[in-house]
mmCIF file of C-alpha atoms in Angstrom:
data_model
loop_
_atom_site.group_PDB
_atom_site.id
_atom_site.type_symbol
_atom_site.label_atom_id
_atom_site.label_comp_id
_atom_site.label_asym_id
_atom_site.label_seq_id
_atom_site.Cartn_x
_atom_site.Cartn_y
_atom_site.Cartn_z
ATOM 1 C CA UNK A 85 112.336 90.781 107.543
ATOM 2 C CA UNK A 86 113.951 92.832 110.011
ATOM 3 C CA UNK A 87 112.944 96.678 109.757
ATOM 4 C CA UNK A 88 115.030 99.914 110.692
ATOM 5 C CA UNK A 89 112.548 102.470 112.326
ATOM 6 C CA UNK A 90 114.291 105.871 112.987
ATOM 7 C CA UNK A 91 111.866 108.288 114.509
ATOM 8 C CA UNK A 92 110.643 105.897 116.752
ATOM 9 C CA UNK A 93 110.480 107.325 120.001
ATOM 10 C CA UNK A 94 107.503 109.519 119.116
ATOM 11 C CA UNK A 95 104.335 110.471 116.582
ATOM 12 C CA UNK A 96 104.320 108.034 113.871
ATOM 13 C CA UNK A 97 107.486 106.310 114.528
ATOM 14 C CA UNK A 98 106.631 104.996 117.864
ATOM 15 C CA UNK A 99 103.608 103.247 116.204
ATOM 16 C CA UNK A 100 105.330 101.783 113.424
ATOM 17 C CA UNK A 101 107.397 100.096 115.708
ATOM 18 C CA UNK A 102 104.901 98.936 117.976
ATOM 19 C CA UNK A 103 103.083 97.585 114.963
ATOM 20 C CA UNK A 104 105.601 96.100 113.717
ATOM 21 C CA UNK A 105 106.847 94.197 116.901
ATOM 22 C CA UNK A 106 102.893 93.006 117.128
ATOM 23 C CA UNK A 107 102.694 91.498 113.567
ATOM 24 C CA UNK A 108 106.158 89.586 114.780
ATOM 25 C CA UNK A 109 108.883 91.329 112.823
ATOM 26 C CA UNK A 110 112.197 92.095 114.219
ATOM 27 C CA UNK A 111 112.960 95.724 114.416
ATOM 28 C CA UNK A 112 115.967 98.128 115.183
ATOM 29 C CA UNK A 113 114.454 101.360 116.676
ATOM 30 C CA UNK A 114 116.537 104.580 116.828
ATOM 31 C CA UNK A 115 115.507 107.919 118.435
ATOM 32 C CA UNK A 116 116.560 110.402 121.254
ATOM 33 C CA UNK A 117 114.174 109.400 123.779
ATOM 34 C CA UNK A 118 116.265 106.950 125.919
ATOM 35 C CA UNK A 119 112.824 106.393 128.502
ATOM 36 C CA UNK A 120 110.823 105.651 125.402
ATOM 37 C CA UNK A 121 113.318 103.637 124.179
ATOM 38 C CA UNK A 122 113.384 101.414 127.292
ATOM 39 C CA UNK A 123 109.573 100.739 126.946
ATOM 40 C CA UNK A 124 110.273 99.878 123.196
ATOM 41 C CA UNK A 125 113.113 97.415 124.540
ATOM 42 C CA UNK A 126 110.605 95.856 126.446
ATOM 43 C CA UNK A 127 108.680 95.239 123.755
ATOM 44 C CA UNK A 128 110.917 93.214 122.215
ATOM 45 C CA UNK A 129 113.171 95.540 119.896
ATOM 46 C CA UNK A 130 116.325 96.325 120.065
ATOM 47 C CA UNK A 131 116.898 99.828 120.510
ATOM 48 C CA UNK A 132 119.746 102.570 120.021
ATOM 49 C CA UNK A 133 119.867 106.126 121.401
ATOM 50 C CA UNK A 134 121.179 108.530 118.805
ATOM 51 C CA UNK A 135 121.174 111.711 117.474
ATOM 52 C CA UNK A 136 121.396 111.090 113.997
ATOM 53 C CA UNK A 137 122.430 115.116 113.613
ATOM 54 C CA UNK A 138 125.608 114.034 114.860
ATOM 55 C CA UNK A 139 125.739 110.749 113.969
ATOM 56 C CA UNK A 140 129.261 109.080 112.531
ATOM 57 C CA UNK A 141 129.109 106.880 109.036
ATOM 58 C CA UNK A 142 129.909 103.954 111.647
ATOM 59 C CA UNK A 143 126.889 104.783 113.428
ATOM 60 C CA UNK A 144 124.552 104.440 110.518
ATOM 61 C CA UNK A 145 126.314 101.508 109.202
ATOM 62 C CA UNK A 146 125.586 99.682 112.669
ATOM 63 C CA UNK A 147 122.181 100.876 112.080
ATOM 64 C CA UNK A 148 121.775 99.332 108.990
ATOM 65 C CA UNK A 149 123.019 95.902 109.738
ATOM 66 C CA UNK A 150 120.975 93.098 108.669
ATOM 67 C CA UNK A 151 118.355 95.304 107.882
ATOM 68 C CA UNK A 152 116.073 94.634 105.092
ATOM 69 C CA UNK A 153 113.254 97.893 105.307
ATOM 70 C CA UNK A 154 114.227 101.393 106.202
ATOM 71 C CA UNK A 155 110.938 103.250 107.492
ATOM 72 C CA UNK A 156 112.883 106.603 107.432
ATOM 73 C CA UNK A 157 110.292 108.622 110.307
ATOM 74 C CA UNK A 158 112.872 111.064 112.104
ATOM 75 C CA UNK A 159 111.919 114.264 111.260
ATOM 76 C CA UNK A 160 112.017 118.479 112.445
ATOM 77 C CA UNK A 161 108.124 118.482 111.636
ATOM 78 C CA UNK A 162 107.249 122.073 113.071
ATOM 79 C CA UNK A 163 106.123 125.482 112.071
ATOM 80 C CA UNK A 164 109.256 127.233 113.555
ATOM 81 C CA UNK A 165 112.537 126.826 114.007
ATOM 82 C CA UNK A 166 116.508 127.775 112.783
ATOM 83 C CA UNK A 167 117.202 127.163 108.675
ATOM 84 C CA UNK A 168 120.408 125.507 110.387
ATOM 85 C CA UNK A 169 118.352 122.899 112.841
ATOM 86 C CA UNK A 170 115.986 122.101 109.458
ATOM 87 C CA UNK A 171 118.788 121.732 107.334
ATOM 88 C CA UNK A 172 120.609 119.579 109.506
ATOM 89 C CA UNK A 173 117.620 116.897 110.714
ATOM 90 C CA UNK A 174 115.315 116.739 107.492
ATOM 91 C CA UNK A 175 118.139 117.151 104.752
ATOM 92 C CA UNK A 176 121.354 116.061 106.000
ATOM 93 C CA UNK A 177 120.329 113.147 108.069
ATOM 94 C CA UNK A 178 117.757 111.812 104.826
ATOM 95 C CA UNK A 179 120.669 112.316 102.666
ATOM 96 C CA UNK A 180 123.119 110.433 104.745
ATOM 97 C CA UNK A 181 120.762 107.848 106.045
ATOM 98 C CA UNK A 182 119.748 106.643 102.731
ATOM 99 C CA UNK A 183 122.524 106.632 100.993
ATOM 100 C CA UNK A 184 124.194 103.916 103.372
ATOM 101 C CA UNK A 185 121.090 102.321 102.745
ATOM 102 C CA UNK A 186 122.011 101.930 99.103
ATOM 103 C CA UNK A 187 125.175 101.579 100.147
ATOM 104 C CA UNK A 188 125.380 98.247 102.007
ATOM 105 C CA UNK A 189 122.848 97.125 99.269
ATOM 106 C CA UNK A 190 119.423 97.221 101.806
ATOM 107 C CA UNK A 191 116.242 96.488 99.789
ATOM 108 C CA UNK A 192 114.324 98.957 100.507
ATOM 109 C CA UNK A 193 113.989 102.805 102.125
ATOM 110 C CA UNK A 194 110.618 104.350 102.820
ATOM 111 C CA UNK A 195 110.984 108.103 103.400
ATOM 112 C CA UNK A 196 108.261 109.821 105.329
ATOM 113 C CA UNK A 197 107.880 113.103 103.319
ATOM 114 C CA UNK A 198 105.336 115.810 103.475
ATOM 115 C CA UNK A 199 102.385 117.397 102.049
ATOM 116 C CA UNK A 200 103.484 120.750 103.048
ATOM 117 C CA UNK A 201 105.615 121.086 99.506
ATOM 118 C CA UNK A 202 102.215 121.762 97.829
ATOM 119 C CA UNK A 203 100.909 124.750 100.051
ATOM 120 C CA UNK A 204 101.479 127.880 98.694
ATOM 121 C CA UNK A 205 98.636 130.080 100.629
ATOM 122 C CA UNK A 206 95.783 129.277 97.898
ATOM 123 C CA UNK A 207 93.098 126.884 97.993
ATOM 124 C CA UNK A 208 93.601 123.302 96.113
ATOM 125 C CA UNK A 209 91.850 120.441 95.631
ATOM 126 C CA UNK A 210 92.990 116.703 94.671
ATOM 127 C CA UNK A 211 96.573 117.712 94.151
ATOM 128 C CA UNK A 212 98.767 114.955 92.717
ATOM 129 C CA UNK A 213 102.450 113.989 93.263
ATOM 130 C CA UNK A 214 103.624 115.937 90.486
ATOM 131 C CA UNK A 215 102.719 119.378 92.014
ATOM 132 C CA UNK A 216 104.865 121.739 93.583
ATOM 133 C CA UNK A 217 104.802 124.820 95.824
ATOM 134 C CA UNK A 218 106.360 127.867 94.100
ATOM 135 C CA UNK A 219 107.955 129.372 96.807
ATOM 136 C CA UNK A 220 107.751 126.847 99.745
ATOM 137 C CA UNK A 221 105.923 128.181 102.534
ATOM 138 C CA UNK A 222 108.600 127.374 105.128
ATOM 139 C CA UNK A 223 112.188 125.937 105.750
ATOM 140 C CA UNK A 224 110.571 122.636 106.870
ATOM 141 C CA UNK A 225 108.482 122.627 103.007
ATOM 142 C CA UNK A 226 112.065 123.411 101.752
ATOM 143 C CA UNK A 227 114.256 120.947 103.484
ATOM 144 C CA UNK A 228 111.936 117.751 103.459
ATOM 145 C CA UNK A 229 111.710 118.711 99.061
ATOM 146 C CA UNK A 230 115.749 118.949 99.437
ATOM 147 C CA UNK A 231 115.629 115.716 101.272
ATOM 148 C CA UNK A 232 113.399 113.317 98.146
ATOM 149 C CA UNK A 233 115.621 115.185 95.624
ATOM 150 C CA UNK A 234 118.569 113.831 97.359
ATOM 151 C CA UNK A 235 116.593 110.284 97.321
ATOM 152 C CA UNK A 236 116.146 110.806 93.527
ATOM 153 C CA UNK A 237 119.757 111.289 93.086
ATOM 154 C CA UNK A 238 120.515 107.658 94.439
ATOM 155 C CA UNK A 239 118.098 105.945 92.766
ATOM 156 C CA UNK A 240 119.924 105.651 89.270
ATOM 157 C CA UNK A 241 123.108 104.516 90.557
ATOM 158 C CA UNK A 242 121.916 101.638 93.184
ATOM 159 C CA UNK A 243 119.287 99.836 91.495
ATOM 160 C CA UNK A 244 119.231 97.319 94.346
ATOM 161 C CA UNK A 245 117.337 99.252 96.512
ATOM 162 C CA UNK A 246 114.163 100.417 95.772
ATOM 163 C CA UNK A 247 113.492 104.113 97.499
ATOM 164 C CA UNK A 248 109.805 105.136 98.160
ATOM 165 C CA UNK A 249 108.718 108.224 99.521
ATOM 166 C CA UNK A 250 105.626 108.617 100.978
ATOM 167 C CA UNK A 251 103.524 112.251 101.908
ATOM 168 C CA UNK A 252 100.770 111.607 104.724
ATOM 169 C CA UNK A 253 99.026 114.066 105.360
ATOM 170 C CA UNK A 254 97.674 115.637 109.322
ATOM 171 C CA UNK A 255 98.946 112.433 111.137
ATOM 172 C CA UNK A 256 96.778 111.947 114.402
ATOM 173 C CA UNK A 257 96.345 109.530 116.975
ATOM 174 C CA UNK A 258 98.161 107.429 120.062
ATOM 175 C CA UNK A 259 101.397 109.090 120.845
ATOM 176 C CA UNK A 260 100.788 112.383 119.167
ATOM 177 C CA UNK A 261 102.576 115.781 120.080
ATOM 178 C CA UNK A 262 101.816 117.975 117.503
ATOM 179 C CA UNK A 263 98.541 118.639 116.245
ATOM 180 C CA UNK A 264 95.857 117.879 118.925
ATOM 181 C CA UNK A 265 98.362 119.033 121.274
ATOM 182 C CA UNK A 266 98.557 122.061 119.924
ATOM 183 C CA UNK A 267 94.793 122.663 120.038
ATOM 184 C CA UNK A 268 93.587 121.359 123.430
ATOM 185 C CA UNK A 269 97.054 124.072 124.989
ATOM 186 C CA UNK A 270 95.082 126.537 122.870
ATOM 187 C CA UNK A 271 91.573 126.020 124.009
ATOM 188 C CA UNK A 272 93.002 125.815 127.783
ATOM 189 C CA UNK A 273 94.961 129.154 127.235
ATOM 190 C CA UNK A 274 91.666 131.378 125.695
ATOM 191 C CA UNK A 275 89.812 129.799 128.534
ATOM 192 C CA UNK A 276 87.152 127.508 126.196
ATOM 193 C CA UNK A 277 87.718 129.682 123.217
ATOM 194 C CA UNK A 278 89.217 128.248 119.751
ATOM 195 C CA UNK A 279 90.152 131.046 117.448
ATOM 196 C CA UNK A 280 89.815 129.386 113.822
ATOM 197 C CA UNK A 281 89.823 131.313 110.500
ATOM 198 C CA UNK A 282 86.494 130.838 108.490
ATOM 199 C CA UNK A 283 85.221 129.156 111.630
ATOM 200 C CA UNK A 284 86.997 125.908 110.639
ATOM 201 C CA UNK A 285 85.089 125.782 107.404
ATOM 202 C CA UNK A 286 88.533 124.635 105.937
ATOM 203 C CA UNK A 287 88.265 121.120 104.062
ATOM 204 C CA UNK A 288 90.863 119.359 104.467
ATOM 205 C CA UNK A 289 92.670 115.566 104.364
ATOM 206 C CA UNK A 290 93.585 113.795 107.663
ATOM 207 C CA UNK A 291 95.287 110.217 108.335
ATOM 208 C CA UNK A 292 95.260 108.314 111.012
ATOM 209 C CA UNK A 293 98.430 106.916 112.080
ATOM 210 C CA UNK A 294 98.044 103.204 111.615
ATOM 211 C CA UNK A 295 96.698 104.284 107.920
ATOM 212 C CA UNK A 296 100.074 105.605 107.726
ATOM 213 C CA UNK A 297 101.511 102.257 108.922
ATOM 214 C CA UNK A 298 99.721 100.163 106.968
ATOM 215 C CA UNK A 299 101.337 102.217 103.563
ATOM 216 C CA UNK A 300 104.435 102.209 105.038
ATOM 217 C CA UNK A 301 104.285 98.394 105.001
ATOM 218 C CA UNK A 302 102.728 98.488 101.445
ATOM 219 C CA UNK A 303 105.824 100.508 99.927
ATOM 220 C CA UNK A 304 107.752 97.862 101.991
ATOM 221 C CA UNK A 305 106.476 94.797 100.309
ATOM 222 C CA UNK A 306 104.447 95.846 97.156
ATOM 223 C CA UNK A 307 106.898 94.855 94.257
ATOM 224 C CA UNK A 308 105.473 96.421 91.311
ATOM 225 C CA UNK A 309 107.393 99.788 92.290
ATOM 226 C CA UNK A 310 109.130 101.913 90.913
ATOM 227 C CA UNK A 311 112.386 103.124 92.541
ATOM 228 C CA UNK A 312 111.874 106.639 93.435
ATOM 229 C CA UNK A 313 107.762 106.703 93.430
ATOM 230 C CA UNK A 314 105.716 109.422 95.875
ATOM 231 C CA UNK A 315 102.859 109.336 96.905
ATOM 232 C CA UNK A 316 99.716 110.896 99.090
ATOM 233 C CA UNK A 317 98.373 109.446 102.062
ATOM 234 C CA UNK A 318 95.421 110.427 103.434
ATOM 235 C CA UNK A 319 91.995 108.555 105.252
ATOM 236 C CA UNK A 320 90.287 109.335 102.024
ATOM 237 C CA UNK A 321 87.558 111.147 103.230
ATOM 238 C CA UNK A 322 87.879 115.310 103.091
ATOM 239 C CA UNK A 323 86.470 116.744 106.377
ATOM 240 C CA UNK A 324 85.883 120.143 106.995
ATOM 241 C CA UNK A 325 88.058 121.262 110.354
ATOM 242 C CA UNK A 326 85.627 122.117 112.621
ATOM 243 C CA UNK A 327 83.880 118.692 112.052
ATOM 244 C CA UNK A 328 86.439 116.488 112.929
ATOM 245 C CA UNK A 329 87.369 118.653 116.031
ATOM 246 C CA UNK A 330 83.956 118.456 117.458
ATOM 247 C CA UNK A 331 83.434 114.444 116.656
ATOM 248 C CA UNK A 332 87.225 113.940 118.591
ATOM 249 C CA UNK A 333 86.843 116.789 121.144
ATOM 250 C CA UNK A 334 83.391 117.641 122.130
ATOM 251 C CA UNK A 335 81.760 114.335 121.454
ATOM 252 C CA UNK A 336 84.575 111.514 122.054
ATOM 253 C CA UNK A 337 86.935 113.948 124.964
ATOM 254 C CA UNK A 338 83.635 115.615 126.314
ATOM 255 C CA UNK A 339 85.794 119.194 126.075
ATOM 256 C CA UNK A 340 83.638 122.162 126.502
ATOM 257 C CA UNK A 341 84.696 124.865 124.076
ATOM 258 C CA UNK A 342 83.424 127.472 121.357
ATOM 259 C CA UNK A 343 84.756 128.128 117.996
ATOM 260 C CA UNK A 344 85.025 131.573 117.149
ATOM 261 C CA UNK A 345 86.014 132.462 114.054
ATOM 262 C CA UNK A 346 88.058 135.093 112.986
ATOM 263 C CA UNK A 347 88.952 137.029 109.982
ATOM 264 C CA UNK A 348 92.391 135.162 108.309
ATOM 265 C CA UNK A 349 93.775 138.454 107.322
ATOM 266 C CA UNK A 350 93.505 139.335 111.013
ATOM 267 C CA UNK A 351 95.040 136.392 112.254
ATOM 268 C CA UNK A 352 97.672 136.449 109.317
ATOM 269 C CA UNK A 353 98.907 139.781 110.180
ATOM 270 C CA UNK A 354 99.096 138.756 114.244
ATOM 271 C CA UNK A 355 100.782 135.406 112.864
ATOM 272 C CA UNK A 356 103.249 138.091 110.813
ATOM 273 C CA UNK A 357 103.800 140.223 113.692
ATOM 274 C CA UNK A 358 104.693 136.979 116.311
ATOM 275 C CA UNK A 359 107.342 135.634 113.786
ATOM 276 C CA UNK A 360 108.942 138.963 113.906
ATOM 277 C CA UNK A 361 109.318 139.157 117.600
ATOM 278 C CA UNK A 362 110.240 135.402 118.077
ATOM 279 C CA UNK A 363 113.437 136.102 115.506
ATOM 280 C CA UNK A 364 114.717 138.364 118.480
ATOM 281 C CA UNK A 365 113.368 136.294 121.399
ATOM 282 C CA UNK A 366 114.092 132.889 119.634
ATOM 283 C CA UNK A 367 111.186 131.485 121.333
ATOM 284 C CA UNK A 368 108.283 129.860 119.008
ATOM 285 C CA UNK A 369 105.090 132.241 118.025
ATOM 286 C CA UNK A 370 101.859 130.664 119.374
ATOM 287 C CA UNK A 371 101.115 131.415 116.045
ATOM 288 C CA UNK A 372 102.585 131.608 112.189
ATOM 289 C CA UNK A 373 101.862 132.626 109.058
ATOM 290 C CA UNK A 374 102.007 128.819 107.625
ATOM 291 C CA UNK A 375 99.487 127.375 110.972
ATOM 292 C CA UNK A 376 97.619 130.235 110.012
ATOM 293 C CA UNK A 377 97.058 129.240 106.282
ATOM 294 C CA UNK A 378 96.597 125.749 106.982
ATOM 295 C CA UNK A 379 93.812 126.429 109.214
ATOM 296 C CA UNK A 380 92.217 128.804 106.232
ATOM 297 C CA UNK A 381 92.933 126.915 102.944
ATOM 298 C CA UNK A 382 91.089 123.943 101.834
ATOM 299 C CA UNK A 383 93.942 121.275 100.420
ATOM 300 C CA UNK A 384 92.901 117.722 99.667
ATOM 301 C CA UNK A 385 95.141 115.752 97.931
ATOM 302 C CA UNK A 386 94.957 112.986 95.120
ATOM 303 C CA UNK A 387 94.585 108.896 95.894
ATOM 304 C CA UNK A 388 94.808 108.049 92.484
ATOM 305 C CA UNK A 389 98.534 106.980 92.350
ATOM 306 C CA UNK A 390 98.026 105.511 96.042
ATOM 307 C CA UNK A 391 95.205 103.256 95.318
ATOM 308 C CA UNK A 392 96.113 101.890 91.884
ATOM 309 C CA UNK A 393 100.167 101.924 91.892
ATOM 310 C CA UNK A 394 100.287 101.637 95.804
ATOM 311 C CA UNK A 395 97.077 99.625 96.411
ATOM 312 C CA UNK A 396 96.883 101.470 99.835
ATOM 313 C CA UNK A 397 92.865 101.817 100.793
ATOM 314 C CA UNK A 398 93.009 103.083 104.497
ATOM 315 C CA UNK A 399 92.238 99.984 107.413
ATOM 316 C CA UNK A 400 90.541 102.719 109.711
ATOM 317 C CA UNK A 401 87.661 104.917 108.851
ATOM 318 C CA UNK A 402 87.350 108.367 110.601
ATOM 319 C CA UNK A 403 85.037 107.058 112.887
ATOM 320 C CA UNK A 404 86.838 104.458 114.310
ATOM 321 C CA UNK A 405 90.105 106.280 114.065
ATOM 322 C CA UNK A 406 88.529 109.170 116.177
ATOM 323 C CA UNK A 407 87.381 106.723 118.748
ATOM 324 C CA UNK A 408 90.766 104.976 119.216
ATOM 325 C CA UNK A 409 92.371 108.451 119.135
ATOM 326 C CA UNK A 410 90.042 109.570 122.159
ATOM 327 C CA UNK A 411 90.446 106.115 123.937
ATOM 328 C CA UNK A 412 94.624 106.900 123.489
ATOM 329 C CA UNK A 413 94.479 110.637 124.983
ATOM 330 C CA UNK A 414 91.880 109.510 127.689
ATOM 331 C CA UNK A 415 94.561 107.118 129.476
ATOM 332 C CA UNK A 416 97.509 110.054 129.074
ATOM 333 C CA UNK A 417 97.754 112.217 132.631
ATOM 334 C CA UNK A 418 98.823 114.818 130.484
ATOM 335 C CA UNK A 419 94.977 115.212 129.089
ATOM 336 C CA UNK A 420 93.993 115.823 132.322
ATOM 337 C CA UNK A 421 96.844 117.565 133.935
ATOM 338 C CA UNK A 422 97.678 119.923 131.223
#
């Protein structure tokens, strides 16, 4: 099988391919990161820099050729940005993107999706596909919904390729830039201090990023499926926040640092007040409302549909996945030069 991997020069793309080229496949890999691109190269894939924003039908119809799998990773995953950049990189793109897919008559296109189309600022437990924020919480909640309902179009009229979208939820691990990230610039910038709401009593669902792989592959190969089936990925075991931070940080990284928690309506109304400047500055808020809320609100989501339509059971427990996720950040300069 030979596999198209957009995404791939960082987060969850960049593992996929490397996974990929391990287990022998043969594997196009797209992204913007020509230097990353190089060491994928090396690897043994072959490997084109594009911006699929601006990206001509040729251009995804090279792509595409020969390709059997789509793992569809390219994403604007972020808190803040422009409606425009959003619209453009998690609707467009998907929407063009998979429908050469069913165009040229390629078996298969995984779409990495999002759990962030449930949160609606409440507390939920064990949500399945089939629920739905009302509002979404953010253009990047609207978009990536915009983008499956654009899947969901094709799926009637090309019957010859089967679309899948999948929703993991927290990704962490090698080669992430988003969520621990995120935390360790915050901990350095309070000097030690984390400022959590409810002390990081929040329970929620993480997945590590080979857990994420290994469903990608399962959508890819699993041929009981349905042509335009979702569903949740997670590790399968809830965690409260300030758990998992202190097995990964304090006991794996050896970080000094002190929760401290603070009242969410405080932080909510900081959060409020940061998004207002930024829209005049057009620089990112250390904090928003949404980063906010997900720090606050327990949201675990349902395995039912993964584990008996899917048959996705994560390869990594928490404890090993924390380990290799220390190991990872350990041999980056960055973790000690930040």
């Amino acid at each position: 099988m030979k596999f198209l991997v957009t995404g791939a020069t960082s987060g969850l793309g960049r593992n996929a391919v490397e996974w990929l080229l391990s287990q022998g496949y043969v594997v196009h890999a797209t992204g913007r990161n020509e230097t990353v691109g190089q060491a994928l190269k090396a690897l043994g894939a072959t490997f084109t820099a594009l911006d699929l924003t601006v990206a001509s039908d040729n251009d995804y119809q090279k792509l595409l050729t020969d390709c059997d799998i789509v793992w569809h990773c390219a994403a604007l995953s972020s808190p803040w940005g422009s409606s425009q950049q959003f619209h453009h990189i998690n609707t467009v793109v998907t929407t063009k993107l998979a429908f050469w897919t069913a165009q040229l008559g390629t078996k298969r296109f995984i779409h990495v999706s999002t759990p962030s189309i449930y949160f609606d600022f409440q507390h939920h437990h064990d949500i399945p596909e089939s629920f739905l924020a009302q509002p979404f919480a953010n253009d990047y909640a609207k978009t990536k919904y915009a983008a499956e309902c654009a899947i969901q179009k094709l799926v009637p009229n090309f019957p010859a390729t089967t679309f899948i979208i999948l929703r993991p939820r927290g990704i962490f691990g090698p080669h992430d830039n988003v969520i621990i990230p995120r935390i360790l610039a915050q901990i350095r910038s309070k000097k030690g201090k984390l400022h959590l709401p409810r002390g990081g009593q929040a329970v929620c669902d993480l997945t590590f990023v080979l857990n994420v792989v290994h469903a990608l592959f399962l959508a890819s190969t699993q041929n009981n499926l349905a042509s335009g089936e979702s569903f949740n990925i997670t590790n399968q075991q809830p965690i409260q926040l300030a758990s998992i931070l202190n097995r990964l940080l304090k006991e794996q990284l050896k970080l000094h640092y002190q929760i401290q928690a603070v009242p969410y309506l405080v932080l909510d109304r900081i959060a409020a007040m940061q998004e207002l400047i930024a829209k005049f500055t057009h620089k990112e808020p250390q904090l928003t409302r949404y980063s906010i809320g997900a720090l606050h609100f327990d949201m675990t989501l349902s395995q039912d549909a993964a584990i008996h339509r899917l048959g996705y059971r994560p390869i990594y427990k928490l404890d090993e996945a924390i380990q290799m996720t220390a190991t990872w950040f350990k041999q980056q300069d960055a973790f000690f030069n930040g």
